[in-house]
mmCIF file of C-alpha atoms in Angstrom:
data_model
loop_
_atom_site.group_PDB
_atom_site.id
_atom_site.type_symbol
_atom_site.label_atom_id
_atom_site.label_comp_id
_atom_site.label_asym_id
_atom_site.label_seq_id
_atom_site.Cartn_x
_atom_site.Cartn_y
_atom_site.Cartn_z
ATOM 1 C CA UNK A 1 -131.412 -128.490 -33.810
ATOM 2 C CA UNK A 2 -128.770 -127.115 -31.027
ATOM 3 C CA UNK A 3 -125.184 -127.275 -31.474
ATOM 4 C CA UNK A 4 -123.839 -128.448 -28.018
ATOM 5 C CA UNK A 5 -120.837 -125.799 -27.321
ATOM 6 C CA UNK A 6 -117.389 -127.113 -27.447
ATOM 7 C CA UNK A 7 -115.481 -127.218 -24.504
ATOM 8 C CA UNK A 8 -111.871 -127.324 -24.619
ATOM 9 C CA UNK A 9 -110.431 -128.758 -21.727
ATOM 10 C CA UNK A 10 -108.004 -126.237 -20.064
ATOM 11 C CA UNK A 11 -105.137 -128.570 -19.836
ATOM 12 C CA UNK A 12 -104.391 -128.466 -23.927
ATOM 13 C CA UNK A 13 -105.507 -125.032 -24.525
ATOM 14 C CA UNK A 14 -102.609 -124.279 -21.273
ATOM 15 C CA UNK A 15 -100.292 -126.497 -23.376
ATOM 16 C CA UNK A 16 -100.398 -124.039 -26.298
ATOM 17 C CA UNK A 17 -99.129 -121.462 -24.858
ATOM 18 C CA UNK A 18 -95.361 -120.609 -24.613
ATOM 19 C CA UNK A 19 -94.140 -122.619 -20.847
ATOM 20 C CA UNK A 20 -98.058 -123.451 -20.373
ATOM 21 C CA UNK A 21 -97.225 -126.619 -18.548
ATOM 22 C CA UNK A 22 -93.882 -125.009 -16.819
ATOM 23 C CA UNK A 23 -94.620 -124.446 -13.453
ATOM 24 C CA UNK A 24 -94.413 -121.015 -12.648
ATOM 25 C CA UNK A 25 -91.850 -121.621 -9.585
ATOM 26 C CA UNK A 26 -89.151 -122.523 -12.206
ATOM 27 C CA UNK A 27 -88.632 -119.753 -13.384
ATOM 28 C CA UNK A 28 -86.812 -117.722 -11.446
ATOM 29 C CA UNK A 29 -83.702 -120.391 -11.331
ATOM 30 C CA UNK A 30 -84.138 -120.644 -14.852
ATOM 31 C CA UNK A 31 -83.646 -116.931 -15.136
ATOM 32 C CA UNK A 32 -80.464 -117.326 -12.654
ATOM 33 C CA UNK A 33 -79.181 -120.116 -14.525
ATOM 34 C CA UNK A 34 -79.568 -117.965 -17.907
ATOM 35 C CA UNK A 35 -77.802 -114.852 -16.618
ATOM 36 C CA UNK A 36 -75.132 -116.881 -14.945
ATOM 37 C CA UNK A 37 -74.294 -118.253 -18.698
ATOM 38 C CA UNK A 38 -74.669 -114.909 -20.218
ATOM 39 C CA UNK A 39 -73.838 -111.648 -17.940
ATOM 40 C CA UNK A 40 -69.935 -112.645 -18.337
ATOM 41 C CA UNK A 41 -70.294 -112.684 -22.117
ATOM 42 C CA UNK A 42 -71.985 -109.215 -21.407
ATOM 43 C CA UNK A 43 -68.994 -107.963 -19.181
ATOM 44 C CA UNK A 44 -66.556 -108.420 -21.752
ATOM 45 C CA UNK A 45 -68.487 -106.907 -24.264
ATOM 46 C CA UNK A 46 -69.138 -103.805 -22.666
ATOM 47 C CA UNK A 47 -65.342 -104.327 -21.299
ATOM 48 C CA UNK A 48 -63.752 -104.078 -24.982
ATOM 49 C CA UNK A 49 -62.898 -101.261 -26.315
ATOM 50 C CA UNK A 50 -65.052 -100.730 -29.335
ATOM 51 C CA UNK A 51 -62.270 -97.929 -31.000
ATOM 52 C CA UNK A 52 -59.213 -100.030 -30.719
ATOM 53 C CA UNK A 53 -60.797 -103.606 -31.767
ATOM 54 C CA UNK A 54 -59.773 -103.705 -35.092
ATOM 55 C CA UNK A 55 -56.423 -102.792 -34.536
ATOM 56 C CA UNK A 56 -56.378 -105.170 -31.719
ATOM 57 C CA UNK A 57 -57.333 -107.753 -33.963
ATOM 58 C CA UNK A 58 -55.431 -107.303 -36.363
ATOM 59 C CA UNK A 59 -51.985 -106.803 -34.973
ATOM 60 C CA UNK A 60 -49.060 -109.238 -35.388
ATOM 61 C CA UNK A 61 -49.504 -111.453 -32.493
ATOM 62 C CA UNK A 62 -52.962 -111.275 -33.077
ATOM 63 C CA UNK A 63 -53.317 -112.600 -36.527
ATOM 64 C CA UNK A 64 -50.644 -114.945 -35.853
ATOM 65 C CA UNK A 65 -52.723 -116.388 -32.950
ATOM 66 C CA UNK A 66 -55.205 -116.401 -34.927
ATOM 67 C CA UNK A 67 -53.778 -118.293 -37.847
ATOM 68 C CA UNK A 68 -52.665 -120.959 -35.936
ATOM 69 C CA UNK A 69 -55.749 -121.468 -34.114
ATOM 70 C CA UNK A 70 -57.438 -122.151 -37.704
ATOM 71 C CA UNK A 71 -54.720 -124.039 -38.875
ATOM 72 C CA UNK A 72 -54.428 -126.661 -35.975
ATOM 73 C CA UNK A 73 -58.638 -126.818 -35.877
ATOM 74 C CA UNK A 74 -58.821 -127.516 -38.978
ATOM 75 C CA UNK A 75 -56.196 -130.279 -39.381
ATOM 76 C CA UNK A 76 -57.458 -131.727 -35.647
ATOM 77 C CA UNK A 77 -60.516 -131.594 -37.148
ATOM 78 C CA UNK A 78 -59.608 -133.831 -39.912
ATOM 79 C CA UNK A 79 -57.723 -136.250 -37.990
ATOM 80 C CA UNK A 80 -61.024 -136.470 -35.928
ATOM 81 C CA UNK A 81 -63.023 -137.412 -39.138
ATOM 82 C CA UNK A 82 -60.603 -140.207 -40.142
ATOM 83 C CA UNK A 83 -60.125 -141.455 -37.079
ATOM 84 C CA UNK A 84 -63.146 -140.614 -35.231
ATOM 85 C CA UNK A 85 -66.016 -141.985 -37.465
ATOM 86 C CA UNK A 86 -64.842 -145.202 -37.287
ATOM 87 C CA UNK A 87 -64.855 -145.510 -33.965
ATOM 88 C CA UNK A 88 -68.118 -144.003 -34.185
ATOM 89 C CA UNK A 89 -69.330 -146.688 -36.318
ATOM 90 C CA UNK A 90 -67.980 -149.586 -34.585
ATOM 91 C CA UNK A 91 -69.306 -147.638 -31.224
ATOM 92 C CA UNK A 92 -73.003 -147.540 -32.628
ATOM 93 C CA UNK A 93 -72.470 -151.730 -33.871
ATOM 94 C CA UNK A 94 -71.643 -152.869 -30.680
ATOM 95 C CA UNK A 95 -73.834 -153.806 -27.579
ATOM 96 C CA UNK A 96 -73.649 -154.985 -24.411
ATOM 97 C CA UNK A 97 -70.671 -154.504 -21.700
ATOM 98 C CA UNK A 98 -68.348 -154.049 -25.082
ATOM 99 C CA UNK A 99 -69.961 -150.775 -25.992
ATOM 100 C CA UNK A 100 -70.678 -149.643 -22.425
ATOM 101 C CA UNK A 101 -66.322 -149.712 -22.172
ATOM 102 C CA UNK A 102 -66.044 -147.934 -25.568
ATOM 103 C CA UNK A 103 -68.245 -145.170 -24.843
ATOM 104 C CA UNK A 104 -66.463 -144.737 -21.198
ATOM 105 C CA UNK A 105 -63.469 -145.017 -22.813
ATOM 106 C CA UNK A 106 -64.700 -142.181 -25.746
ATOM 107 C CA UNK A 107 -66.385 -139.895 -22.948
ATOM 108 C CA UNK A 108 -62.984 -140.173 -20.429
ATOM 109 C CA UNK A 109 -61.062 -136.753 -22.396
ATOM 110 C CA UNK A 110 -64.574 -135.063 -21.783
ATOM 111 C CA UNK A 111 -64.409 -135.325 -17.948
ATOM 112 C CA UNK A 112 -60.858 -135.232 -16.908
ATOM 113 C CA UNK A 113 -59.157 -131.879 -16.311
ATOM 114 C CA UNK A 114 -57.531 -130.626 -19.770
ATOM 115 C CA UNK A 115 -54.737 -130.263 -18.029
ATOM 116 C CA UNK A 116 -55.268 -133.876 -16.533
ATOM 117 C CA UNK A 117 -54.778 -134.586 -20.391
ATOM 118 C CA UNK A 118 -51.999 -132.948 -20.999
ATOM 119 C CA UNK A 119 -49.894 -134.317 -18.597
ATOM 120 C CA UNK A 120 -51.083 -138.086 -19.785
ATOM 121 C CA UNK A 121 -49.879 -136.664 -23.696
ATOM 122 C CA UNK A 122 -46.406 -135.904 -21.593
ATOM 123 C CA UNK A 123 -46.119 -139.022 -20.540
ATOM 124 C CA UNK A 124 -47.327 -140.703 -23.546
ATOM 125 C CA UNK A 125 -45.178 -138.895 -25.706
ATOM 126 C CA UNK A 126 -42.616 -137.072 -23.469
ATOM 127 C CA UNK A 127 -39.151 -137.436 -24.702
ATOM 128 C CA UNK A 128 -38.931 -140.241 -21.526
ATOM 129 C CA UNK A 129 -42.675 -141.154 -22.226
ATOM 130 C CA UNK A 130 -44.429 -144.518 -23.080
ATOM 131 C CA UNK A 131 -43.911 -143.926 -26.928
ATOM 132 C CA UNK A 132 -42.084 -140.926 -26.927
ATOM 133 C CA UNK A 133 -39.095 -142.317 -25.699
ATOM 134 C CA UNK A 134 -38.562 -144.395 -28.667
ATOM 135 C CA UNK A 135 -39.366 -141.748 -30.953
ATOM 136 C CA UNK A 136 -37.024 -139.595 -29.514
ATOM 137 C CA UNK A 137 -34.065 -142.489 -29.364
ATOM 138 C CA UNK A 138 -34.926 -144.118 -32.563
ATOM 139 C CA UNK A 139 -36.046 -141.502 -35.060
ATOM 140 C CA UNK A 140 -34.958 -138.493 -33.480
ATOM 141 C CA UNK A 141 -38.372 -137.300 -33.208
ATOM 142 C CA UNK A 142 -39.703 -135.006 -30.588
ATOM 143 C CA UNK A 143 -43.464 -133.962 -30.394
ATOM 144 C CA UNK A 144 -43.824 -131.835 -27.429
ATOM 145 C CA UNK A 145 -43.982 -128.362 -27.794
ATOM 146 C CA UNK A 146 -44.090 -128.163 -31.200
ATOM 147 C CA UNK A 147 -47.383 -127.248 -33.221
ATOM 148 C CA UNK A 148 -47.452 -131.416 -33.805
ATOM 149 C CA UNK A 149 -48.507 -131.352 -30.068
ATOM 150 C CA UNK A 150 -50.867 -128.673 -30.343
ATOM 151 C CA UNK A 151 -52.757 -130.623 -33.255
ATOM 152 C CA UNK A 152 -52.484 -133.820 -31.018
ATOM 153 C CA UNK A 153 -54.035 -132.170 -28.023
ATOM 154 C CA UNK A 154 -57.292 -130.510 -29.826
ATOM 155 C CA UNK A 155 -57.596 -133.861 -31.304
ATOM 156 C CA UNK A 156 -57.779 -135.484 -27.806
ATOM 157 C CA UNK A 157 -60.336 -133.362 -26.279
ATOM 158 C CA UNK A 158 -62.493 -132.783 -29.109
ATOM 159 C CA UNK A 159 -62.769 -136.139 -30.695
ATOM 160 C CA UNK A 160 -65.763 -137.660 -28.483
ATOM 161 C CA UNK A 161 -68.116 -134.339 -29.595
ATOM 162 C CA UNK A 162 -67.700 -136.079 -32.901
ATOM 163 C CA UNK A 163 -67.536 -139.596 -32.150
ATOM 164 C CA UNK A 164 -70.598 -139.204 -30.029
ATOM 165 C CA UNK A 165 -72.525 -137.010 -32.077
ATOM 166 C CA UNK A 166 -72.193 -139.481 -35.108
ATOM 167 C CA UNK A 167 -72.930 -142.489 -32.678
ATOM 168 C CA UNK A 168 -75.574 -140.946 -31.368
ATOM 169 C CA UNK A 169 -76.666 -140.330 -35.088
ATOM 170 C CA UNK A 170 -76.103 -144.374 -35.983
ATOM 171 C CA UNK A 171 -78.573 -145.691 -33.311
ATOM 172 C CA UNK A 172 -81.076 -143.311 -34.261
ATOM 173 C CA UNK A 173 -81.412 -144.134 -37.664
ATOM 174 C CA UNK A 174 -80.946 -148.508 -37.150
ATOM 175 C CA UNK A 175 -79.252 -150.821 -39.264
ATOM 176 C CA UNK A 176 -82.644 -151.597 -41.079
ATOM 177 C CA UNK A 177 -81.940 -149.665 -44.977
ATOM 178 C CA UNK A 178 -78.146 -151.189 -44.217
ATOM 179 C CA UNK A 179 -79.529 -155.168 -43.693
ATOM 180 C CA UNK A 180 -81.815 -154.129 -46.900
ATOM 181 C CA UNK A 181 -78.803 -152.886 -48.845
ATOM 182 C CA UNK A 182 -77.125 -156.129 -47.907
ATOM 183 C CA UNK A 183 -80.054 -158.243 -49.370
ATOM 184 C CA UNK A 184 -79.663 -156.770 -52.476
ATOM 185 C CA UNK A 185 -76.346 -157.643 -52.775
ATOM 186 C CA UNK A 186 -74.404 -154.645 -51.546
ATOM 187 C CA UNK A 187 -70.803 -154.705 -50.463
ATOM 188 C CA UNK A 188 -69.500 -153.567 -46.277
ATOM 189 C CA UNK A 189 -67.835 -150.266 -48.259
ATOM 190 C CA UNK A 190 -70.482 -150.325 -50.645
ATOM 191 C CA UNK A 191 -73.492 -150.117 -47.805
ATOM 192 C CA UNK A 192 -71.137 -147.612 -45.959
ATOM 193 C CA UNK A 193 -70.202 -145.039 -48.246
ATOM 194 C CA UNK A 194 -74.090 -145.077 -50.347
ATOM 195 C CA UNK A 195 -76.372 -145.880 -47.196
ATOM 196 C CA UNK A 196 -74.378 -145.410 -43.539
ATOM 197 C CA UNK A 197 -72.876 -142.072 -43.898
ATOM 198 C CA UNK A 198 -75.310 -140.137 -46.254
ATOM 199 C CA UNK A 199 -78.168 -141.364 -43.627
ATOM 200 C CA UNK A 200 -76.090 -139.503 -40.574
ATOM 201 C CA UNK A 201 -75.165 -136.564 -43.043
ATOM 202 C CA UNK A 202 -76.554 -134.399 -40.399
ATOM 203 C CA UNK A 203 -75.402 -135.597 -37.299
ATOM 204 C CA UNK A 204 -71.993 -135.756 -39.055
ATOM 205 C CA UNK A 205 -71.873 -132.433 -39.838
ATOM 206 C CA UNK A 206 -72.991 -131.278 -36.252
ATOM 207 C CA UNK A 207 -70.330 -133.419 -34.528
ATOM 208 C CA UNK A 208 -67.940 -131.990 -37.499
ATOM 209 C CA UNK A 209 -68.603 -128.060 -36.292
ATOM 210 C CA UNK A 210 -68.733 -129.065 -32.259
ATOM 211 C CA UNK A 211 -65.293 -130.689 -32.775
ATOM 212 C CA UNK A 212 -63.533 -127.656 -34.705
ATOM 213 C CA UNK A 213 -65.029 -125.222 -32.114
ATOM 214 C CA UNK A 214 -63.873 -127.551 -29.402
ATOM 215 C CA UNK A 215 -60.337 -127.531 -31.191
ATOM 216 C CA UNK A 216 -60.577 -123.989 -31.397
ATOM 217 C CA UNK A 217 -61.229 -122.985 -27.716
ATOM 218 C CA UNK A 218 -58.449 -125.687 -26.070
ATOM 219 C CA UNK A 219 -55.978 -124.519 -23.615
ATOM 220 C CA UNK A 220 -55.209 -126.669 -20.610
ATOM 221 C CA UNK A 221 -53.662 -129.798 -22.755
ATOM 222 C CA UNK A 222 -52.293 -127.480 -25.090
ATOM 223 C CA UNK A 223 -50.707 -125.644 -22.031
ATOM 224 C CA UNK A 224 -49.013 -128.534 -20.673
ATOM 225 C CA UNK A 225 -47.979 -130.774 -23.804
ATOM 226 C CA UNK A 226 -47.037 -128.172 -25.941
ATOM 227 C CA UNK A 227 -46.395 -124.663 -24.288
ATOM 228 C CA UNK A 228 -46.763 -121.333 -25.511
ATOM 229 C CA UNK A 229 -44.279 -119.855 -28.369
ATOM 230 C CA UNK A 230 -45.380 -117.142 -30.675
ATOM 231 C CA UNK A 231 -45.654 -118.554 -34.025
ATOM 232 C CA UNK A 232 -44.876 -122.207 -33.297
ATOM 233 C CA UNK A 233 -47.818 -123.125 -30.041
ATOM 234 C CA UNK A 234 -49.445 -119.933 -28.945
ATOM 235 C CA UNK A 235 -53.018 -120.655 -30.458
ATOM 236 C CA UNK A 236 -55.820 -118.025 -29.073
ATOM 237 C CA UNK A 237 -56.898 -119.265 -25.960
ATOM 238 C CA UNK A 238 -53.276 -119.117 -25.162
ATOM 239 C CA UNK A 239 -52.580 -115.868 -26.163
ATOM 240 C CA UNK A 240 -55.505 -114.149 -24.106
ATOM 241 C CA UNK A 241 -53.956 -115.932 -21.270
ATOM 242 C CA UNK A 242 -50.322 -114.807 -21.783
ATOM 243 C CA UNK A 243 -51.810 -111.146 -22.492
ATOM 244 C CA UNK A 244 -53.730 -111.110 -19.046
ATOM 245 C CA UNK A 245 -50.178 -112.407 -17.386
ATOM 246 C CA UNK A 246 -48.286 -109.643 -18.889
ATOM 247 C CA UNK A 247 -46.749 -111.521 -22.144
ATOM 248 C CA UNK A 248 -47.329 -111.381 -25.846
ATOM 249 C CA UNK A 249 -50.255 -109.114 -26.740
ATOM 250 C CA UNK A 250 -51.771 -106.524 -25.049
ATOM 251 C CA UNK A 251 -55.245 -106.791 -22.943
ATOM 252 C CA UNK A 252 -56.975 -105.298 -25.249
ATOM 253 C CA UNK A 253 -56.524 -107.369 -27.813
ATOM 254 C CA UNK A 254 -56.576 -110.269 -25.416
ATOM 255 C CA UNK A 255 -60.197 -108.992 -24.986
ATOM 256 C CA UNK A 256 -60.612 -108.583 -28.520
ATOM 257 C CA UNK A 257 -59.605 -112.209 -29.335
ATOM 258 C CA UNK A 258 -61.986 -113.577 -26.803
ATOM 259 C CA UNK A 259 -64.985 -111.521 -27.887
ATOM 260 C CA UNK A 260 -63.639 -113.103 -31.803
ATOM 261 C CA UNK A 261 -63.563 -116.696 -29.787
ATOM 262 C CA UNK A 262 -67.153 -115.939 -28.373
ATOM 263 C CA UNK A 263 -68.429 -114.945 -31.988
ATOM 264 C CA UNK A 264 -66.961 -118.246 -33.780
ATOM 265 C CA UNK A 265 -68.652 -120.463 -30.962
ATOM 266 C CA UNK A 266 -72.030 -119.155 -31.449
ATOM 267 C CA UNK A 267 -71.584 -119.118 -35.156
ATOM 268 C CA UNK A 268 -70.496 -122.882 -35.093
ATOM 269 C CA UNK A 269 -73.352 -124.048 -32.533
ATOM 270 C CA UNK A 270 -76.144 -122.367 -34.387
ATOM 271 C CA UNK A 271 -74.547 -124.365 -37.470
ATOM 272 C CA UNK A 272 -74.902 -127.731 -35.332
ATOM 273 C CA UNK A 273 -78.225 -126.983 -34.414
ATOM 274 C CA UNK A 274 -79.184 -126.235 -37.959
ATOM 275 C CA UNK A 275 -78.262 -129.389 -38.999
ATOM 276 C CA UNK A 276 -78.847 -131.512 -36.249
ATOM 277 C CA UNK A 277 -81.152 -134.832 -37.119
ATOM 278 C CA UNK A 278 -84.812 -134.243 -37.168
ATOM 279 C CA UNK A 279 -84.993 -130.595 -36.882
ATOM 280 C CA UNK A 280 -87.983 -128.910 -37.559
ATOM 281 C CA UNK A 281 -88.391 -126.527 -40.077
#
């Protein structure tokens, strides 16, 4: 008895190959597009000045820069996780027109301007701003240009990486183990704390590391709202910037601290895509 041969069709042995299906025309503005996002990383590196980088990044302004940066992250970053995943929750529960506002309302800080933002944090909490004003008359307080603002600022611009990611991370997973947790007699905090959040572990801790590395590379609202002092405001980003205006540090290290700001984002985007829901093995 014959065997009749096997024929496999050409259109799944072309999809097992690496960009089988791609057409071949898309290429060459993917290749564009890919050295467009990475020849300037490659400038600066082969711009710094291998010999002098730890000394660069380890002077006085430096460090200090660099302190603050991780300081402010981290406590924006906390701020974003009390406030943030809440909002992310009721985000994900809601439907209709009511969620299509919220999420406009989340996604607003990550299309305006930063310095757009900063000038609204002015006038929110300017010493003649909307609340401001009466912090400034009633309690003496002032926030601008003080590291309070700089906390407030990376909070604004990098809260809807988290809120999103962990909204994202709600819809994905449903509200069917929660309504089962409910039928067995589970409490709101009780079906939130041992179902909700240990379901959207991942996405949690991928909007988590997106929001610290957002807080870490913010400028424009930190700019405006609360300035740049050594020591008190002057987080990285704004310390490459004073360097390459003729303040504070010197280029090189300016170049070293961006080359350090290029590492940490990689590091903390490889970490989100590590743990992002549903990754493959």
């Amino acid at each position: 008895m014959t065997t009749a041969p096997v024929v496999r069709d050409s259109r799944t042995w072309s999809a097992d190959r690496p960009g089988g299906t791609t057409p071949l025309l898309l290429r060459l503005p993917a290749a564009l597009a890919l050295g467009l996002l990475v020849l300037p990383v490659v400038a600066l590196v082969v711009r710094a000045d291998w010999r002098s980088l730890p000394a660069d990044v380890t002077s006085p302004e430096a460090l200090s820069a660099l302190w603050l940066s991780f300081a402010t992250s981290s406590v924006s970053t906390l701020v974003c996780l009390l406030l943030g995943v809440p909002l992310a929750v009721l985000l994900a529960r809601s439907h209709g027109w009511t969620a299509d506002v919220l999420r406009a309302l989340v996604t607003l800080p990550l299309v305006l301007p930063p310095t757009v933002g900063g000038i609204a944090l002015l006038f929110l909490l300017g010493r003649r701003g909307l609340v401001g004003q009466a912090l400034d008359t009633w309690f003496g307080v002032t926030i601008p240009f003080t590291t309070l603002a700089v906390v407030i600022a990376q909070t604004f611009v990098a809260m809807p990486f988290l809120v999103l990611g962990v909204e994202g991370a709600l819809r994905t997973v449903g509200t069917r183990y929660e309504t089962v947790a409910a039928t067995l007699g589970a409490g709101r905090w009780t079906v939130l704390r041992r179902v909700t959040l240990p379901l959207v572990a991942p996405g949690l801790l991928s909007g988590t590391v997106l929001c610290f590395a957002r807080a870490l590379g913010e400028f424009g609202a930190t700019a405006l709202f609360a300035g740049s002092t050594a020591g008190v405001t002057r987080t990285m980003p704004l310390a490459i910037y004073a360097a390459f205006n003729g303040a504070g540090v010197s280029q090189g290290t300016a170049v070293a601290l961006s080359l350090l700001l290029v590492v940490t984002a990689v590091a903390v985007l490889l970490a989100a895509r590590a743990w992002r829901p549903g990754r493959a093995a």
